[in-house]
Short mmCIF file of C-alpha atoms in Angstrom, two decimals:
data_model
loop_
_atom_site.label_atom_id
_atom_site.label_comp_id
_atom_site.label_asym_id
_atom_site.label_seq_id
_atom_site.Cartn_x
_atom_site.Cartn_y
_atom_site.Cartn_z
CA UNK S 1178 75.54 -61.04 46.71
CA UNK S 1179 79.16 -62.09 46.90
CA UNK S 1180 80.27 -64.00 43.85
CA UNK S 1181 83.70 -64.82 42.57
CA UNK S 1182 84.67 -64.22 38.96
CA UNK S 1183 84.68 -67.98 38.39
CA UNK S 1184 81.19 -68.42 39.84
CA UNK S 1185 79.77 -65.75 37.55
CA UNK S 1186 81.34 -67.49 34.56
CA UNK S 1187 79.52 -70.66 35.62
CA UNK S 1188 76.29 -68.65 35.81
CA UNK S 1189 76.86 -67.32 32.30
CA UNK S 1190 77.19 -70.86 30.94
CA UNK S 1191 73.84 -71.68 32.59
CA UNK S 1192 72.22 -68.58 31.07
CA UNK S 1193 73.29 -69.65 27.59
CA UNK S 1194 71.98 -73.18 28.19
CA UNK S 1195 68.63 -71.75 29.39
CA UNK S 1196 68.50 -69.48 26.33
CA UNK S 1197 68.91 -72.48 23.99
CA UNK S 1198 66.27 -74.43 25.95
CA UNK S 1199 63.82 -71.50 25.74
CA UNK S 1200 64.34 -71.20 21.99
CA UNK S 1201 63.82 -74.94 21.49
CA UNK S 1202 60.63 -74.89 23.58
CA UNK S 1203 59.34 -71.89 21.60
CA UNK S 1204 59.83 -73.82 18.35
CA UNK S 1205 58.12 -76.90 19.83
CA UNK S 1206 55.10 -74.96 21.07
CA UNK S 1207 54.62 -73.24 17.69
CA UNK S 1208 55.04 -76.50 15.74
CA UNK S 1209 52.51 -78.25 18.01
CA UNK S 1210 50.00 -75.45 17.38
CA UNK S 1211 50.09 -76.24 13.64
CA UNK S 1212 48.92 -79.81 14.39
CA UNK S 1213 45.54 -78.31 15.39
CA UNK S 1214 44.96 -80.74 18.27
CA UNK S 1215 41.64 -80.82 20.12
CA UNK S 1216 41.26 -77.75 22.31
CA UNK S 1217 41.70 -79.64 25.62
CA UNK S 1218 44.91 -81.35 24.50
CA UNK S 1219 46.17 -78.11 22.92
CA UNK S 1220 45.58 -76.15 26.16
CA UNK S 1221 47.35 -78.79 28.27
CA UNK S 1222 50.36 -78.99 25.93
CA UNK S 1223 50.64 -75.20 25.46
CA UNK S 1224 50.38 -74.40 29.18
CA UNK S 1225 52.73 -77.26 30.10
CA UNK S 1226 55.44 -75.91 27.77
CA UNK S 1227 54.78 -72.32 28.91
CA UNK S 1228 55.13 -73.41 32.55
CA UNK S 1229 58.51 -75.05 31.85
CA UNK S 1230 59.68 -71.91 30.02
CA UNK S 1231 58.38 -69.65 32.79
CA UNK S 1232 60.05 -71.77 35.46
CA UNK S 1233 63.39 -71.61 33.62
CA UNK S 1234 63.18 -67.81 33.44
CA UNK S 1235 62.16 -67.50 37.11
CA UNK S 1236 64.71 -70.02 38.39
CA UNK S 1237 67.79 -68.90 36.45
CA UNK S 1238 67.33 -65.35 35.11
CA UNK S 1239 65.48 -64.19 38.23
CA UNK S 1240 67.79 -66.26 40.48
CA UNK S 1241 64.88 -67.87 42.30
CA UNK S 1242 66.83 -71.12 42.50
CA UNK S 1243 68.96 -69.60 45.27
CA UNK S 1244 67.02 -66.79 46.91
CA UNK S 1245 66.38 -65.68 50.48
CA UNK S 1246 63.49 -67.00 52.55
CA UNK S 1247 61.58 -63.71 52.61
CA UNK S 1248 61.19 -63.81 48.81
CA UNK S 1249 59.90 -67.40 48.89
CA UNK S 1250 57.37 -66.47 51.57
CA UNK S 1251 56.20 -63.49 49.51
CA UNK S 1252 55.77 -65.73 46.47
CA UNK S 1253 53.95 -68.38 48.50
CA UNK S 1254 51.35 -65.75 49.42
CA UNK S 1255 51.21 -64.66 45.77
CA UNK S 1256 50.57 -68.22 44.57
CA UNK S 1257 47.85 -68.65 47.21
CA UNK S 1258 46.02 -65.47 46.23
CA UNK S 1259 46.53 -66.12 42.51
CA UNK S 1260 44.93 -69.57 42.78
CA UNK S 1261 42.15 -68.06 44.92
CA UNK S 1262 41.56 -65.43 42.26
CA UNK S 1263 41.13 -68.07 39.54
CA UNK S 1264 39.09 -70.52 41.62
CA UNK S 1265 36.70 -67.90 43.02
CA UNK S 1266 36.13 -66.47 39.55
CA UNK S 1267 35.48 -69.90 38.09
CA UNK S 1268 32.79 -70.61 40.67
CA UNK S 1269 30.77 -68.01 38.75
CA UNK S 1270 29.86 -70.87 36.40
CA UNK S 1271 27.72 -72.37 39.14
CA UNK S 1272 25.83 -69.14 39.70
CA UNK S 1273 22.11 -69.50 39.27
CA UNK S 1274 21.48 -67.00 36.52
CA UNK S 1275 18.02 -65.49 36.90
CA UNK S 1276 16.56 -64.93 33.48
CA UNK S 1277 13.79 -62.38 33.68
CA UNK S 1278 10.48 -63.79 32.60
CA UNK S 1279 9.22 -62.01 29.53
CA UNK S 1280 5.49 -62.19 29.06
CA UNK D 106 68.86 -38.02 53.75
CA UNK D 107 70.49 -41.37 53.19
CA UNK D 108 68.31 -44.15 51.77
CA UNK D 109 68.83 -47.16 54.05
CA UNK D 110 69.98 -50.59 52.87
CA UNK D 111 70.78 -49.81 49.25
CA UNK D 112 73.88 -51.98 49.48
CA UNK D 113 74.20 -53.52 52.94
CA UNK D 114 71.62 -56.17 53.72
CA UNK D 115 68.71 -55.50 56.01
CA UNK D 116 69.12 -57.60 59.19
CA UNK D 117 65.50 -58.84 59.01
CA UNK D 118 65.45 -59.93 55.37
CA UNK D 119 69.09 -60.59 54.56
CA UNK D 120 68.61 -58.58 51.35
CA UNK D 121 69.02 -55.00 50.18
CA UNK D 122 65.66 -53.21 50.38
CA UNK D 123 65.10 -52.65 46.66
CA UNK D 124 65.07 -56.39 46.02
CA UNK D 125 62.31 -56.98 48.56
CA UNK D 126 60.51 -53.97 47.08
CA UNK D 127 60.62 -55.19 43.48
CA UNK D 128 59.41 -58.67 44.47
CA UNK D 129 56.45 -57.17 46.34
CA UNK D 130 55.70 -55.08 43.26
CA UNK D 131 55.95 -58.15 41.02
CA UNK D 132 53.59 -59.99 43.37
CA UNK D 133 51.02 -57.23 42.78
CA UNK D 134 51.68 -57.51 39.05
CA UNK D 135 50.90 -61.24 39.18
CA UNK D 136 47.49 -60.31 40.59
CA UNK D 137 46.93 -57.63 37.92
CA UNK D 138 47.72 -59.93 34.99
CA UNK D 139 46.10 -62.82 36.86
CA UNK D 140 42.78 -60.96 37.05
CA UNK D 141 42.82 -60.21 33.32
CA UNK D 142 43.93 -63.73 32.47
CA UNK D 143 41.13 -65.20 34.58
CA UNK D 144 38.62 -62.93 32.85
CA UNK D 145 39.90 -64.26 29.54
CA UNK D 146 39.40 -67.89 30.64
CA UNK D 147 35.90 -67.11 31.96
CA UNK D 148 34.88 -65.24 28.81
CA UNK D 149 36.25 -67.94 26.55
CA UNK D 150 34.68 -70.89 28.39
CA UNK D 151 31.37 -69.06 28.66
CA UNK D 152 31.21 -68.02 25.00
CA UNK D 153 29.15 -70.11 22.59
CA UNK D 154 31.82 -69.61 19.91
CA UNK D 155 35.36 -68.29 20.14
CA UNK D 156 37.84 -68.04 17.28
CA UNK D 157 41.17 -69.86 17.43
CA UNK D 158 44.03 -67.43 17.93
CA UNK D 159 45.78 -68.79 14.83
CA UNK D 160 42.76 -67.98 12.66
CA UNK D 161 42.77 -64.28 13.58
CA UNK D 162 46.34 -63.43 14.62
CA UNK D 163 49.73 -63.45 12.96
CA UNK D 164 51.71 -66.35 14.44
CA UNK D 165 55.02 -65.77 12.57
CA UNK D 166 55.21 -62.14 13.80
CA UNK D 167 54.35 -63.17 17.36
CA UNK D 168 56.94 -65.97 17.24
CA UNK D 169 59.62 -63.50 16.15
CA UNK D 170 58.54 -61.25 19.02
CA UNK D 171 58.82 -64.16 21.46
CA UNK D 172 62.36 -64.84 20.29
CA UNK D 173 63.23 -61.12 20.52
CA UNK D 174 61.90 -60.82 24.07
CA UNK D 175 63.61 -64.00 25.29
CA UNK D 176 66.87 -62.81 23.69
CA UNK D 177 66.50 -59.48 25.51
CA UNK D 178 66.06 -61.33 28.80
CA UNK D 179 69.32 -63.14 28.19
CA UNK D 180 71.20 -59.93 27.32
CA UNK D 181 69.68 -58.31 30.44
CA UNK D 182 71.04 -61.02 32.72
CA UNK D 183 74.35 -60.88 30.81
CA UNK D 184 74.58 -57.14 31.46
CA UNK D 185 74.26 -57.85 35.19
CA UNK D 186 76.84 -60.65 34.97
CA UNK D 187 79.21 -58.30 33.11
CA UNK D 188 79.02 -55.79 35.95
CA UNK D 189 79.65 -58.57 38.46
CA UNK D 190 82.84 -59.32 36.47
CA UNK D 191 83.61 -55.56 36.51
CA UNK D 192 83.41 -55.30 32.72
CA UNK D 193 81.61 -52.02 32.14
CA UNK D 194 82.09 -52.05 28.36
CA UNK D 195 80.34 -55.39 28.05
CA UNK D 196 77.60 -54.13 30.35
CA UNK D 197 77.00 -51.21 27.99
CA UNK D 198 76.86 -53.56 25.01
CA UNK D 199 74.44 -56.04 26.58
CA UNK D 200 72.20 -53.34 28.05
CA UNK D 201 72.19 -51.58 24.67
CA UNK D 202 71.05 -54.79 22.97
CA UNK D 203 68.37 -55.26 25.65
CA UNK D 204 66.93 -51.79 24.96
CA UNK D 205 67.15 -52.40 21.21
CA UNK D 206 65.30 -55.73 21.50
CA UNK D 207 62.58 -53.99 23.53
CA UNK D 208 62.20 -51.41 20.75
CA UNK D 209 62.11 -54.12 18.04
CA UNK D 210 59.36 -55.87 20.03
CA UNK D 211 57.31 -52.66 20.07
CA UNK D 212 57.81 -51.97 16.35
CA UNK D 213 56.65 -55.50 15.46
CA UNK D 214 53.69 -55.08 17.83
CA UNK D 215 52.83 -51.79 16.12
CA UNK D 216 52.80 -53.52 12.71
CA UNK D 217 50.58 -56.22 14.16
CA UNK D 218 48.14 -53.66 15.60
CA UNK D 219 48.19 -51.71 12.33
CA UNK D 220 47.20 -54.82 10.35
CA UNK D 221 44.34 -55.47 12.79
CA UNK D 222 43.04 -51.89 12.47
CA UNK D 223 43.24 -52.14 8.66
CA UNK D 224 40.94 -55.13 8.83
CA UNK D 225 38.63 -53.13 11.11
CA UNK D 226 39.42 -55.26 14.11
CA UNK D 227 39.17 -53.11 17.21
CA UNK D 228 38.76 -53.81 20.93
CA UNK D 229 35.04 -53.11 20.41
CA UNK D 230 34.74 -55.71 17.60
CA UNK D 231 34.16 -58.70 19.88
CA UNK D 232 35.31 -60.26 23.15
CA UNK D 233 38.21 -62.02 21.40
CA UNK D 234 39.73 -58.75 20.18
CA UNK D 235 38.83 -56.96 23.42
CA UNK D 236 40.85 -59.59 25.31
CA UNK D 237 43.67 -59.54 22.76
CA UNK D 238 44.08 -55.75 22.83
CA UNK D 239 43.72 -55.46 26.61
CA UNK D 240 46.26 -58.16 27.44
CA UNK D 241 48.83 -57.33 24.75
CA UNK D 242 48.26 -53.59 25.31
CA UNK D 243 48.93 -53.80 29.03
CA UNK D 244 51.95 -55.99 28.35
CA UNK D 245 53.14 -53.46 25.75
CA UNK D 246 52.90 -50.67 28.33
CA UNK D 247 55.10 -52.74 30.62
CA UNK D 248 57.64 -53.14 27.81
CA UNK D 249 57.64 -49.35 27.31
CA UNK D 250 58.20 -48.85 31.05
CA UNK D 251 61.08 -51.33 31.04
CA UNK D 252 62.70 -49.69 28.02
CA UNK D 253 62.61 -46.26 29.73
CA UNK D 254 64.25 -47.60 32.90
CA UNK D 255 66.82 -49.70 31.00
CA UNK D 256 67.66 -46.83 28.64
CA UNK D 257 68.25 -44.59 31.68
CA UNK D 258 70.62 -47.17 33.19
CA UNK D 259 72.37 -47.54 29.84
CA UNK D 260 72.80 -43.76 29.52
CA UNK D 261 72.85 -41.12 32.30
CA UNK D 262 72.10 -43.58 35.11
CA UNK D 263 75.29 -45.53 34.43
CA UNK D 264 77.40 -42.73 35.97
CA UNK D 265 76.72 -44.41 39.31
CA UNK D 266 79.12 -47.22 38.31
CA UNK D 267 82.02 -44.83 39.03
CA UNK D 268 80.74 -43.59 42.40
CA UNK D 269 78.80 -46.51 43.91
CA UNK D 270 79.43 -49.66 41.85
CA UNK D 271 77.63 -52.14 44.15
CA UNK D 272 74.54 -49.94 44.34
CA UNK D 273 74.53 -49.75 40.54
CA UNK D 274 74.82 -53.54 40.24
CA UNK D 275 71.83 -53.85 42.58
CA UNK D 276 69.85 -51.40 40.45
CA UNK D 277 70.56 -53.47 37.35
CA UNK D 278 69.55 -56.65 39.17
CA UNK D 279 66.24 -55.05 40.19
CA UNK D 280 65.59 -53.66 36.69
CA UNK D 281 66.42 -57.15 35.40
CA UNK D 282 63.90 -58.83 37.71
CA UNK D 283 61.20 -56.54 36.29
CA UNK D 284 62.31 -57.16 32.70
CA UNK D 285 62.34 -60.95 33.17
CA UNK D 286 58.85 -60.72 34.62
CA UNK D 287 57.66 -58.91 31.49
CA UNK D 288 59.25 -61.72 29.47
CA UNK D 289 57.56 -64.32 31.68
CA UNK D 290 54.13 -62.74 31.15
CA UNK D 291 54.68 -62.87 27.38
CA UNK D 292 55.69 -66.55 27.61
CA UNK D 293 52.14 -67.24 28.87
CA UNK D 294 50.34 -64.68 26.69
CA UNK D 295 51.84 -65.94 23.44
CA UNK D 296 50.44 -69.50 23.51
CA UNK D 297 47.15 -68.55 25.19
CA UNK D 298 46.26 -65.79 22.75
CA UNK D 299 47.92 -66.84 19.51
CA UNK D 300 48.26 -70.61 19.55
CA UNK D 301 44.99 -71.83 21.09
#
């Protein structure tokens, strides 16, 4: 990667901004957990905040916001298989469980 | 033998090889943690009762650990930025803090585990603790791995800065990608295990 001194300084300012955002979101997610919301609402809120935090880390610290095509393609496959992994596992709920007949 | 494309970009990918390599590795890591995470969801939904994380686990300690790990991610990326600005002294400082934060995370985790064992909570106690120990344990092993690599680049590995500076910058970028991933996993583990 070719970056000028000035560009890197700009990056550093972004990193500090992301750091502050991550800290704020951590506080929010902990405070929300003390409200003891219903489990469905709590899961949605917690995972929503975690996804924002995760995206910030991936986009800025891992430089995904400006990466080469080959990395995006790799991650597209990863997302596909990751979703497949979850969905296929969850279908287990529809399995017909055979309970042995005890006489 | 010369390792190809450590600095100059590969014509097919437009990247140095290690970067493609680490991303492929991280993709496999997504599947590893994904499988365990999915098992957790399945076990939890299928269980007649499941304790809330905040009833069984120490939220203040885990929150401190979250802050420590996020801070270490920032210092990691700052160490890379310092090298890009050719400031080796700052690199040493930021990388040193990164390693230190990793160690603090492990010490806090050890206290947490110790408290659980004192209360006779083991992986064999129930599915909740089995999930908790498996997920945080595997994550902890990743932290240990990252600390070893980062400590090497802080110490003996940093000699490369004098001989092949660009290759060293690339190494730090790759080590950083791994470290940020470990942070990212924790960002999801923390709310799912402790806060729900």
